[in-house]
CSV table of C-alpha atoms and ligand atoms in Angstrom, one decimal:
chain,number,residue,atom,x,y,z
A,1,UNK,CA,-1.6,83.1,41.3
A,2,UNK,CA,2.5,81.9,40.3
A,3,UNK,CA,4.5,80.3,43.5
A,4,UNK,CA,7.8,83.0,42.1
A,5,UNK,CA,8.0,86.4,40.8
A,6,UNK,CA,11.4,85.1,38.5
A,7,UNK,CA,12.8,81.9,37.6
A,8,UNK,CA,16.1,82.5,36.2
A,9,UNK,CA,16.7,79.0,34.5
A,10,UNK,CA,18.8,76.7,32.4
A,11,UNK,CA,21.9,78.9,33.8
A,12,UNK,CA,25.5,77.8,35.5
A,13,UNK,CA,25.4,79.2,39.4
A,14,UNK,CA,28.2,80.0,40.8
A,15,UNK,CA,29.7,81.2,44.0
A,16,UNK,CA,32.3,81.6,46.3
A,17,UNK,CA,32.2,78.0,47.0
A,18,UNK,CA,30.9,75.9,44.1
A,19,UNK,CA,29.7,76.2,40.2
A,20,UNK,CA,26.1,74.0,39.7
A,21,UNK,CA,23.8,74.0,37.0
A,22,UNK,CA,20.5,74.8,38.7
A,23,UNK,CA,17.5,77.1,38.3
A,24,UNK,CA,16.7,79.9,41.2
A,25,UNK,CA,13.4,80.7,42.0
A,26,UNK,CA,12.8,84.7,43.6
A,27,UNK,CA,10.3,85.9,45.4
A,28,UNK,CA,9.5,89.0,47.1
A,29,UNK,CA,13.2,89.8,46.4
A,30,UNK,CA,14.9,86.9,47.7
A,31,UNK,CA,15.8,83.7,46.5
A,32,UNK,CA,13.8,80.9,47.8
A,33,UNK,CA,14.5,77.7,46.2
A,34,UNK,CA,17.3,76.4,44.3
A,35,UNK,CA,16.5,72.8,42.7
A,36,UNK,CA,16.6,71.0,39.2
A,37,UNK,CA,14.2,72.6,36.9
A,38,UNK,CA,11.8,75.1,38.1
A,39,UNK,CA,9.1,77.1,35.7
A,40,UNK,CA,5.6,78.5,37.1
A,41,UNK,CA,7.2,82.2,37.7
A,42,UNK,CA,5.8,86.0,36.6
A,43,UNK,CA,9.0,85.8,34.6
A,44,UNK,CA,11.4,83.4,32.8
A,45,UNK,CA,14.9,84.3,32.4
A,46,UNK,CA,16.8,82.1,29.8
A,47,UNK,CA,20.6,81.9,31.1
A,48,UNK,CA,21.4,78.8,28.7
A,49,UNK,CA,24.9,79.0,27.6
A,50,UNK,CA,25.2,81.7,30.9
A,51,UNK,CA,26.9,82.4,34.2
A,52,UNK,CA,24.3,83.4,37.1
A,53,UNK,CA,26.7,84.4,40.1
A,54,UNK,CA,26.0,86.7,43.0
A,55,UNK,CA,25.7,91.1,41.9
A,56,UNK,CA,28.8,92.2,42.6
A,57,UNK,CA,30.1,94.7,45.5
A,58,UNK,CA,31.6,97.5,44.9
A,59,UNK,CA,33.3,98.1,48.3
A,60,UNK,CA,35.5,101.2,47.4
A,61,UNK,CA,34.2,104.5,46.2
A,62,UNK,CA,33.6,108.0,46.1
A,63,UNK,CA,30.7,109.2,45.0
A,64,UNK,CA,29.0,112.6,44.9
A,65,UNK,CA,31.9,113.3,47.2
A,66,UNK,CA,34.0,116.3,47.8
A,67,UNK,CA,37.1,116.0,48.3
A,68,UNK,CA,39.7,116.8,50.6
A,69,UNK,CA,40.4,119.5,48.4
A,70,UNK,CA,36.9,120.1,47.2
A,71,UNK,CA,36.1,119.3,44.4
A,72,UNK,CA,33.3,118.1,43.7
A,73,UNK,CA,32.9,114.2,41.9
A,74,UNK,CA,31.5,113.8,38.8
A,75,UNK,CA,28.8,111.1,39.2
A,76,UNK,CA,26.2,111.3,42.1
A,77,UNK,CA,24.4,108.4,43.3
A,78,UNK,CA,22.1,108.3,39.9
A,79,UNK,CA,25.1,108.0,37.5
A,80,UNK,CA,27.5,106.1,39.6
A,81,UNK,CA,24.8,103.5,40.4
A,82,UNK,CA,23.4,103.3,36.8
A,83,UNK,CA,27.6,102.6,35.8
A,84,UNK,CA,27.7,100.3,38.8
A,85,UNK,CA,24.9,97.9,37.6
A,86,UNK,CA,25.6,97.9,34.2
A,87,UNK,CA,29.2,96.5,35.1
A,88,UNK,CA,27.9,93.8,37.0
A,89,UNK,CA,27.6,95.7,40.3
A,90,UNK,CA,24.6,95.4,42.4
A,91,UNK,CA,25.3,96.9,45.6
A,92,UNK,CA,28.5,99.8,46.1
A,93,UNK,CA,30.0,101.2,49.7
A,94,UNK,CA,31.0,104.4,49.3
A,95,UNK,CA,31.6,106.7,52.0
A,96,UNK,CA,30.0,109.4,54.0
A,97,UNK,CA,33.2,111.5,54.4
A,98,UNK,CA,33.9,113.5,57.4
A,99,UNK,CA,35.6,117.2,56.9
A,100,UNK,CA,37.4,118.3,59.6
A,101,UNK,CA,35.4,120.2,61.9
A,102,UNK,CA,32.5,118.4,61.2
A,103,UNK,CA,29.9,115.7,63.4
A,104,UNK,CA,30.0,112.5,61.7
A,105,UNK,CA,26.2,112.4,62.6
A,106,UNK,CA,25.5,115.2,60.6
A,107,UNK,CA,27.6,114.4,57.7
A,108,UNK,CA,26.0,110.6,57.5
A,109,UNK,CA,22.8,112.6,57.2
A,110,UNK,CA,23.6,114.3,54.6
A,111,UNK,CA,24.7,111.4,52.2
A,112,UNK,CA,21.8,109.8,53.1
A,113,UNK,CA,20.0,112.5,51.8
A,114,UNK,CA,21.8,112.7,48.7
A,115,UNK,CA,21.5,109.1,47.6
A,116,UNK,CA,17.7,108.1,49.1
A,117,UNK,CA,16.1,110.2,45.8
A,118,UNK,CA,19.3,108.8,43.4
A,119,UNK,CA,20.5,105.1,43.9
A,120,UNK,CA,19.2,102.6,41.5
A,121,UNK,CA,21.0,99.9,43.6
A,122,UNK,CA,21.4,99.0,47.0
A,123,UNK,CA,24.2,100.5,48.8
A,124,UNK,CA,25.3,101.2,52.5
A,125,UNK,CA,27.9,103.3,53.9
A,126,UNK,CA,31.6,103.7,54.9
A,127,UNK,CA,33.0,107.0,57.3
A,128,UNK,CA,35.6,108.6,56.5
A,129,UNK,CA,36.8,110.0,59.7
A,130,UNK,CA,39.6,113.0,59.4
A,131,UNK,CA,38.4,113.9,62.7
A,132,UNK,CA,38.7,111.9,65.4
A,133,UNK,CA,37.6,114.0,68.2
A,134,UNK,CA,36.4,112.4,71.8
A,135,UNK,CA,32.9,113.5,71.2
A,136,UNK,CA,33.4,111.7,67.8
A,137,UNK,CA,35.1,108.3,69.6
A,138,UNK,CA,33.0,108.1,72.3
A,139,UNK,CA,30.5,108.5,71.6
A,140,UNK,CA,29.3,108.9,67.3
A,141,UNK,CA,30.9,106.5,66.2
A,142,UNK,CA,29.6,103.7,68.7
A,143,UNK,CA,26.0,105.0,67.8
A,144,UNK,CA,26.4,104.8,64.2
A,145,UNK,CA,28.3,101.4,64.4
A,146,UNK,CA,25.1,100.9,66.4
A,147,UNK,CA,23.3,101.9,63.1
A,148,UNK,CA,25.1,100.0,60.8
A,149,UNK,CA,27.8,102.1,59.8
A,150,UNK,CA,30.4,99.4,60.7
A,151,UNK,CA,33.4,100.1,58.9
A,152,UNK,CA,35.4,103.9,58.4
A,153,UNK,CA,38.8,105.0,56.5
A,154,UNK,CA,41.6,107.1,57.8
A,155,UNK,CA,44.5,108.4,56.1
A,156,UNK,CA,48.0,108.3,57.0
A,157,UNK,CA,48.3,111.3,54.3
A,158,UNK,CA,46.7,114.8,52.7
A,159,UNK,CA,47.1,117.1,54.6
A,160,UNK,CA,43.3,117.3,55.4
A,161,UNK,CA,42.5,114.4,56.1
A,162,UNK,CA,46.1,112.0,57.6
A,163,UNK,CA,45.7,111.1,61.1
A,164,UNK,CA,48.5,110.9,63.5
A,165,UNK,CA,49.3,107.5,64.3
A,166,UNK,CA,48.1,108.2,68.0
A,167,UNK,CA,45.1,108.9,66.3
A,168,UNK,CA,45.0,106.0,64.1
A,169,UNK,CA,45.5,104.1,67.5
A,170,UNK,CA,42.4,105.6,69.2
A,171,UNK,CA,40.2,104.7,66.4
A,172,UNK,CA,41.6,101.3,66.1
A,173,UNK,CA,41.2,101.1,69.7
A,174,UNK,CA,37.3,102.3,69.3
A,175,UNK,CA,37.1,99.5,66.8
A,176,UNK,CA,38.1,96.6,68.6
A,177,UNK,CA,35.8,98.1,71.5
A,178,UNK,CA,32.8,98.3,69.3
A,179,UNK,CA,33.2,95.6,66.4
A,180,UNK,CA,34.0,97.8,63.1
A,181,UNK,CA,36.4,97.1,60.4
A,182,UNK,CA,38.9,99.7,59.7
A,183,UNK,CA,40.1,100.7,56.5
A,184,UNK,CA,43.9,102.3,56.0
A,185,UNK,CA,45.3,104.6,53.4
A,186,UNK,CA,48.5,103.7,53.5
A,187,UNK,CA,51.1,105.8,52.1
A,188,UNK,CA,53.7,107.9,54.1
A,189,UNK,CA,53.2,111.2,54.3
A,190,UNK,CA,56.0,113.0,55.2
A,191,UNK,CA,58.3,111.0,52.3
A,192,UNK,CA,55.4,112.0,49.5
A,193,UNK,CA,55.6,115.7,50.8
A,194,UNK,CA,59.8,115.5,50.8
A,195,UNK,CA,60.2,114.1,47.0
A,196,UNK,CA,57.5,116.5,46.3
A,197,UNK,CA,59.3,119.4,47.4
A,198,UNK,CA,62.9,118.5,45.7
A,199,UNK,CA,60.2,117.9,42.5
A,200,UNK,CA,58.7,121.4,43.0
A,201,UNK,CA,62.0,122.9,43.8
A,202,UNK,CA,63.3,121.7,40.4
A,203,UNK,CA,60.8,122.5,38.1
A,204,UNK,CA,59.1,119.1,37.8
A,205,UNK,CA,55.9,119.9,38.1
A,206,UNK,CA,54.1,117.1,35.3
A,207,UNK,CA,51.6,114.5,35.7
A,208,UNK,CA,54.3,111.6,35.5
A,209,UNK,CA,55.7,113.3,39.0
A,210,UNK,CA,52.9,112.4,40.7
A,211,UNK,CA,54.1,108.6,40.2
A,212,UNK,CA,58.1,110.0,41.9
A,213,UNK,CA,56.6,111.8,44.4
A,214,UNK,CA,54.3,108.7,45.6
A,215,UNK,CA,56.9,106.5,45.7
A,216,UNK,CA,56.3,102.8,46.7
A,217,UNK,CA,58.6,102.8,49.6
A,218,UNK,CA,56.1,104.9,50.7
A,219,UNK,CA,53.4,102.7,50.9
A,220,UNK,CA,55.4,100.1,52.1
A,221,UNK,CA,56.3,102.3,54.6
A,222,UNK,CA,52.7,103.2,55.7
A,223,UNK,CA,51.9,99.3,55.0
A,224,UNK,CA,54.4,98.5,57.7
A,225,UNK,CA,53.4,101.1,59.8
A,226,UNK,CA,49.7,100.6,59.9
A,227,UNK,CA,50.0,97.2,60.4
A,228,UNK,CA,52.1,97.7,63.4
A,229,UNK,CA,50.1,100.2,64.6
A,230,UNK,CA,47.1,97.5,64.0
A,231,UNK,CA,49.1,94.8,65.8
A,232,UNK,CA,49.8,96.8,69.0
A,233,UNK,CA,46.0,97.4,69.4
A,234,UNK,CA,45.1,93.6,68.0
A,235,UNK,CA,42.9,94.7,65.6
A,236,UNK,CA,42.3,93.6,62.1
A,237,UNK,CA,42.4,96.2,59.3
A,238,UNK,CA,42.2,96.4,55.8
A,239,UNK,CA,45.0,97.8,53.6
A,240,UNK,CA,43.1,99.7,50.6
A,241,UNK,CA,44.5,100.3,46.8
A,242,UNK,CA,47.6,98.5,47.1
A,243,UNK,CA,49.4,98.7,44.1
A,244,UNK,CA,53.2,97.9,45.1
A,245,UNK,CA,55.6,95.0,46.0
A,246,UNK,CA,56.7,96.4,49.5
A,247,UNK,CA,53.0,97.0,50.8
A,248,UNK,CA,52.3,93.2,49.1
A,249,UNK,CA,54.9,91.7,50.9
A,250,UNK,CA,54.1,93.7,54.7
A,251,UNK,CA,50.6,92.7,54.0
A,252,UNK,CA,51.7,88.6,53.7
A,253,UNK,CA,54.1,88.4,55.6
A,254,UNK,CA,52.3,89.8,58.8
A,255,UNK,CA,49.1,87.5,57.5
A,256,UNK,CA,51.6,84.3,57.4
A,257,UNK,CA,52.2,85.6,60.8
A,258,UNK,CA,48.8,85.1,61.9
A,259,UNK,CA,47.0,88.7,62.1
A,260,UNK,CA,44.2,89.7,60.9
A,261,UNK,CA,45.4,91.8,57.8
A,262,UNK,CA,43.7,91.9,54.6
A,263,UNK,CA,44.5,94.0,51.9
A,264,UNK,CA,42.3,95.4,48.8
A,265,UNK,CA,43.9,96.4,45.3
A,266,UNK,CA,42.1,97.4,42.2
A,267,UNK,CA,42.1,97.4,38.5
A,268,UNK,CA,44.1,100.7,37.7
A,269,UNK,CA,46.5,98.6,39.6
A,270,UNK,CA,45.7,95.6,36.7
A,271,UNK,CA,45.9,98.0,33.9
A,272,UNK,CA,47.2,100.7,34.2
A,273,UNK,CA,51.5,102.1,35.1
A,274,UNK,CA,53.1,105.0,35.7
A,275,UNK,CA,54.0,104.8,32.1
A,276,UNK,CA,50.0,106.1,31.5
A,277,UNK,CA,51.4,109.6,33.6
A,278,UNK,CA,53.3,110.3,31.0
A,279,UNK,CA,51.1,111.0,28.1
A,280,UNK,CA,51.0,114.4,25.9
A,281,UNK,CA,50.1,117.2,27.8
A,282,UNK,CA,47.8,117.0,30.4
A,283,UNK,CA,46.5,114.0,29.9
A,284,UNK,CA,48.6,112.2,32.1
A,285,UNK,CA,46.3,114.0,34.9
A,286,UNK,CA,43.6,111.4,33.9
A,287,UNK,CA,46.0,108.5,35.5
A,288,UNK,CA,46.8,110.8,38.4
A,289,UNK,CA,45.1,108.7,41.6
A,290,UNK,CA,47.2,107.6,45.3
A,291,UNK,CA,49.2,105.1,45.7
A,292,UNK,CA,49.6,105.8,41.5
A,293,UNK,CA,49.8,102.9,38.9
A,294,UNK,CA,53.2,101.3,39.2
A,295,UNK,CA,55.2,99.2,36.1
A,296,UNK,CA,55.1,95.7,34.7
A,297,UNK,CA,56.5,93.9,37.4
A,298,UNK,CA,54.2,95.4,40.0
A,299,UNK,CA,50.8,94.6,38.0
A,300,UNK,CA,52.0,91.2,37.7
A,301,UNK,CA,52.5,91.2,41.9
A,302,UNK,CA,49.0,92.3,41.9
A,303,UNK,CA,47.3,89.7,40.3
A,304,UNK,CA,49.8,87.0,41.6
A,305,UNK,CA,47.9,88.6,44.8
A,306,UNK,CA,44.2,88.1,44.1
A,307,UNK,CA,45.4,84.5,42.7
A,308,UNK,CA,47.3,83.4,46.5
A,309,UNK,CA,44.6,85.0,48.8
A,310,UNK,CA,46.8,88.4,49.8
A,311,UNK,CA,44.0,90.4,48.2
A,312,UNK,CA,40.3,89.3,49.5
A,313,UNK,CA,39.2,92.4,48.1
A,314,UNK,CA,38.5,93.7,44.8
A,315,UNK,CA,37.4,97.2,44.2
A,316,UNK,CA,37.3,99.7,41.7
A,317,UNK,CA,38.0,103.0,43.9
A,318,UNK,CA,36.2,105.0,41.6
A,319,UNK,CA,36.4,108.7,42.4
A,320,UNK,CA,35.4,110.2,39.3
A,321,UNK,CA,37.4,113.8,38.6
A,322,UNK,CA,36.2,115.6,34.5
A,323,UNK,CA,38.9,116.5,32.7
A,324,UNK,CA,37.9,119.9,32.5
A,325,UNK,CA,37.7,122.9,35.2
A,326,UNK,CA,35.3,121.5,37.5
A,327,UNK,CA,37.3,118.3,38.2
A,328,UNK,CA,40.9,117.5,37.4
A,329,UNK,CA,41.9,120.9,35.6
A,330,UNK,CA,40.6,123.2,38.6
A,331,UNK,CA,43.6,124.3,39.2
A,332,UNK,CA,44.3,126.0,35.6
A,333,UNK,CA,45.1,124.0,32.5
A,334,UNK,CA,48.9,123.4,33.2
A,335,UNK,CA,48.6,123.0,36.8
A,336,UNK,CA,50.9,121.1,39.0
A,337,UNK,CA,50.9,117.4,40.3
A,338,UNK,CA,49.9,118.8,43.2
A,339,UNK,CA,46.7,120.0,42.2
A,340,UNK,CA,45.5,117.4,40.2
A,341,UNK,CA,42.7,116.0,41.8
A,342,UNK,CA,43.9,112.2,43.0
A,343,UNK,CA,41.2,109.4,42.1
A,344,UNK,CA,40.6,107.3,38.3
A,345,UNK,CA,36.8,106.4,37.4
A,346,UNK,CA,36.6,102.5,37.5
A,347,UNK,CA,33.1,101.7,38.8
A,348,UNK,CA,31.4,99.6,35.6
A,349,UNK,CA,34.4,98.0,34.2
A,350,UNK,CA,36.1,96.8,37.5
A,351,UNK,CA,34.3,93.2,37.3
A,352,UNK,CA,34.5,92.9,33.4
A,353,UNK,CA,38.6,93.6,34.0
A,354,UNK,CA,39.1,91.9,36.6
A,355,UNK,CA,36.9,88.5,34.2
A,356,UNK,CA,40.1,88.6,32.0
A,357,UNK,CA,41.8,87.2,34.9
A,358,UNK,CA,39.3,84.0,34.4
A,359,UNK,CA,39.8,84.4,30.7
A,360,UNK,CA,43.7,84.1,31.0
A,361,UNK,CA,42.8,81.1,33.5
A,362,UNK,CA,44.9,83.4,36.8
A,363,UNK,CA,41.7,82.7,38.4
A,364,UNK,CA,39.1,80.2,39.1
A,365,UNK,CA,35.5,81.4,38.6
A,366,UNK,CA,35.1,80.7,42.7
A,367,UNK,CA,38.1,83.1,43.2
A,368,UNK,CA,35.9,85.5,40.9
A,369,UNK,CA,33.0,85.8,43.3
A,370,UNK,CA,35.0,86.0,45.8
A,371,UNK,CA,36.9,88.7,45.2
A,372,UNK,CA,33.9,90.5,43.4
A,373,UNK,CA,31.0,90.3,45.9
A,374,UNK,CA,31.1,87.6,48.4
A,375,UNK,CA,34.2,88.8,50.3
A,376,UNK,CA,33.5,92.3,50.4
A,377,UNK,CA,29.7,91.2,52.3
A,378,UNK,CA,31.7,89.0,54.7
A,379,UNK,CA,34.4,92.0,55.1
A,380,UNK,CA,32.0,95.3,55.8
A,381,UNK,CA,28.8,92.4,57.5
A,382,UNK,CA,26.2,92.1,55.0
A,383,UNK,CA,27.1,88.1,54.3
A,384,UNK,CA,24.9,86.1,53.5
A,385,UNK,CA,22.2,88.5,52.6
A,386,UNK,CA,24.5,89.8,49.6
A,387,UNK,CA,27.6,88.2,48.0
A,388,UNK,CA,25.8,84.8,47.3
A,389,UNK,CA,23.4,82.9,45.9
A,390,UNK,CA,21.2,81.2,48.5
A,391,UNK,CA,18.3,80.9,50.2
A,392,UNK,CA,17.5,83.9,51.8
A,393,UNK,CA,20.3,86.4,50.3
A,394,UNK,CA,18.5,89.0,48.6
A,395,UNK,CA,18.4,88.3,44.4
A,396,UNK,CA,20.9,90.0,43.4
A,397,UNK,CA,22.2,88.5,40.6
A,398,UNK,CA,24.3,89.0,37.5
A,399,UNK,CA,24.0,87.3,34.6
A,400,UNK,CA,26.7,87.1,32.5
A,401,UNK,CA,27.5,85.8,28.8
A,402,UNK,CA,31.2,84.8,29.4
A,403,UNK,CA,31.7,84.8,25.6
A,404,UNK,CA,30.7,88.1,25.0
A,405,UNK,CA,32.9,90.7,23.6
A,406,UNK,CA,33.7,94.0,23.7
A,407,UNK,CA,36.7,96.7,23.0
A,408,UNK,CA,35.9,99.9,25.6
A,409,UNK,CA,35.1,103.0,24.8
A,410,UNK,CA,33.7,105.9,26.8
A,411,UNK,CA,30.3,106.5,24.9
A,412,UNK,CA,29.2,102.8,26.2
A,413,UNK,CA,29.8,103.6,29.5
A,414,UNK,CA,27.0,105.2,32.2
A,415,UNK,CA,29.2,107.1,34.5
A,416,UNK,CA,29.3,111.5,34.1
A,417,UNK,CA,33.2,111.2,34.4
A,418,UNK,CA,33.7,111.8,30.3
A,419,UNK,CA,36.4,109.5,29.5
A,420,UNK,CA,37.0,105.8,31.1
A,421,UNK,CA,41.0,105.2,31.5
A,422,UNK,CA,40.3,101.9,30.2
A,423,UNK,CA,39.7,103.0,26.4
A,424,UNK,CA,40.4,100.5,23.3
A,425,UNK,CA,41.5,97.4,26.0
A,426,UNK,CA,39.6,94.1,24.6
A,427,UNK,CA,37.0,92.8,26.8
A,428,UNK,CA,35.4,89.1,26.5
A,429,UNK,CA,32.8,88.3,29.2
A,430,UNK,CA,30.0,90.9,30.0
A,431,UNK,CA,27.3,91.0,32.6
A,432,UNK,CA,24.0,91.2,30.4
A,433,UNK,CA,21.2,91.0,32.5
A,434,UNK,CA,21.2,92.2,36.8
A,435,UNK,CA,19.0,92.1,39.8
A,436,UNK,CA,18.6,93.0,42.1
A,437,UNK,CA,16.3,92.3,44.9
A,438,UNK,CA,15.0,90.0,42.4
A,439,UNK,CA,13.8,93.3,39.9
A,440,UNK,CA,15.5,93.1,36.7
A,441,UNK,CA,17.5,96.7,36.9
A,442,UNK,CA,19.3,96.1,33.4
A,443,UNK,CA,18.3,93.4,30.7
A,444,UNK,CA,20.7,93.9,27.0
A,445,UNK,CA,22.4,97.3,28.0
A,446,UNK,CA,18.8,98.7,29.2
A,447,UNK,CA,17.7,100.5,32.5
A,448,UNK,CA,14.5,99.2,34.1
A,449,UNK,CA,14.4,100.3,37.6
A,450,UNK,CA,13.5,104.0,38.6
A,451,UNK,CA,15.7,106.9,40.4
A,452,UNK,CA,15.6,105.8,44.3
A,453,UNK,CA,14.4,102.9,44.1
A,454,UNK,CA,18.1,101.7,45.7
A,455,UNK,CA,18.0,100.4,49.8
A,456,UNK,CA,20.4,101.6,52.0
A,457,UNK,CA,21.6,98.4,54.0
A,458,UNK,CA,22.6,98.4,57.5
A,459,UNK,CA,25.7,96.4,57.8
A,460,UNK,CA,26.2,94.1,60.7
A,461,UNK,CA,29.2,93.7,62.9
A,462,UNK,CA,31.7,92.5,60.6
A,463,UNK,CA,33.2,89.1,62.1
A,464,UNK,CA,35.9,89.6,60.1
A,465,UNK,CA,37.2,92.5,62.4
A,466,UNK,CA,37.2,90.4,65.3
A,467,UNK,CA,40.4,91.0,67.1
A,468,UNK,CA,42.7,88.2,67.4
A,469,UNK,CA,42.6,87.8,71.0
A,470,UNK,CA,46.4,87.0,70.8
A,471,UNK,CA,48.0,90.3,72.8
A,472,UNK,CA,51.3,91.5,72.7
A,473,UNK,CA,52.9,91.1,76.4
A,474,UNK,CA,52.7,94.4,77.2
A,475,UNK,CA,48.6,95.5,76.4
A,476,UNK,CA,48.2,91.4,77.9
A,477,UNK,CA,47.2,92.6,81.7
A,478,UNK,CA,48.3,89.4,82.6
A,479,UNK,CA,51.8,89.9,81.7
A,480,UNK,CA,52.1,93.4,81.7
A,481,UNK,CA,52.1,93.9,85.5
A,482,UNK,CA,47.9,94.0,84.9
A,483,UNK,CA,47.4,97.3,83.3
A,484,UNK,CA,44.0,97.0,81.6
A,485,UNK,CA,44.9,99.0,78.2
A,486,UNK,CA,42.3,97.1,76.1
A,487,UNK,CA,38.7,97.1,76.6
A,488,UNK,CA,38.7,93.2,76.7
A,489,UNK,CA,34.8,93.0,76.1
A,490,UNK,CA,34.7,92.0,72.5
A,491,UNK,CA,34.8,88.5,71.7
A,492,UNK,CA,37.9,87.4,70.1
A,493,UNK,CA,38.7,84.1,68.8
A,494,UNK,CA,37.1,82.7,65.3
A,495,UNK,CA,36.5,85.4,63.0
A,496,UNK,CA,34.5,83.3,60.8
A,497,UNK,CA,33.6,83.3,57.2
A,498,UNK,CA,37.2,83.3,56.5
A,499,UNK,CA,38.7,85.3,53.7
A,500,UNK,CA,39.9,82.9,51.0
R,1,URP,O1,43.5,108.7,44.3
R,1,URP,C1,42.8,108.6,44.7
R,1,URP,N1,42.5,106.5,45.3
R,1,URP,N2,41.2,109.1,45.0
R,1,URP,C2,40.9,108.5,45.7
R,1,URP,C3,40.3,108.8,47.6
R,1,URP,C4,41.1,107.7,48.0
R,1,URP,O2,42.4,107.5,48.7
R,1,URP,O3,40.9,106.8,48.2
R,2,ZN,ZN1,42.8,105.8,50.0
R,3,ZN,ZN1,39.6,106.0,47.3
């Protein structure tokens, strides 16, 4: 009988807090010992010259999801999770997406049935709320939050998904009362629609006009409005897939004013630009996502936002559509930009692309881990089970070779999309061995676990979703003539485990 199931020896262990040289002892799927020198294990993994980091958490990805336009994403929970884990990720948080008229409870059930038999790594679900009926707000959401679905995404654009400001306020008030995190897709719908009509009227239908219609100012305006809605209700929000200077400035100003506003960005805003949408023929369709990639100056601002803490989370927003009639070209071979499914793949390259930031001296290793996993775990109620290497944490571990090199080529990837927007990019630093709950899931490129061996994770109510307790006069009963507008049951104050 050995003491450990697995020991990882001689590695450089990196967490969001520190870098240390130590061995890791794993038993029953958990980290149980961190010490100078361990042996006596069924399996010993030598991590000499390697970085041993918490497995990544991709907290924004669309898997086996039907888009608002009725197009099925290319990856199911098998290909999506296999691809994720080859790229250094051991937990995903995709969406259980409500289409209007659907019960959220039924939607969640349906996504479980898709994920359970296929996922090879652990997963939780965010909810997408497109139909916030009385039943949804008063009954379904509180029950689902109790059951571990403690975050939801709302959209300010897309005809089939968007909520008006009042619906957003209702959802924010519900999140405040129940302790959930609200993720916001912030783009001004009417600005986009107005620009789109003008472009189409003048015959400007090519993919490059997608980036014109989804103007940076539309993202900036909606981000400003989302922040003001959040402030009115005293409820934190996380603005997802931020791409543009105006939105970044709004988030940073709100943070500087002490508001609990969090930001997320994605690889497409670091490595792609609107020029990519202007490729020959329909090639630009591969790069159509919302918000769209911007320009070199905005790329630099996004890198800066990762380095200076404006962004807490770095996700892929993997929204995989094949470049054929099942996906990007579902409306025909030459569709106008309005009929091209929005989204780019990136679940496997998210972390190797982010690691470029470490190699180029833009990010420390601590910042890398913070962005790759720790903050997503904190913001979505999975910390410290996930997102760190500590006694009692799940042994979700990514062993990286910081000197391994790769020129990105789609045939090395494991998704079902058929292309990568990052073709040809040079990378240094790659995950080589991946453990999920102590199981070696990938070793030197080989998948070693079965379909369906991933587990569903119930998320706690995130401390970072707690209200500030700093009420505007109009919603503060001590200053608004006693009008009890907000429920005051939620514990306010320190959000704890603050993001860096
Ligand atoms: O274009 C994108 N990002 N598509 C995915 C859906 C979303 O809004 O995140
Ligand atoms: Zn979105
Ligand atoms: Zn998305």
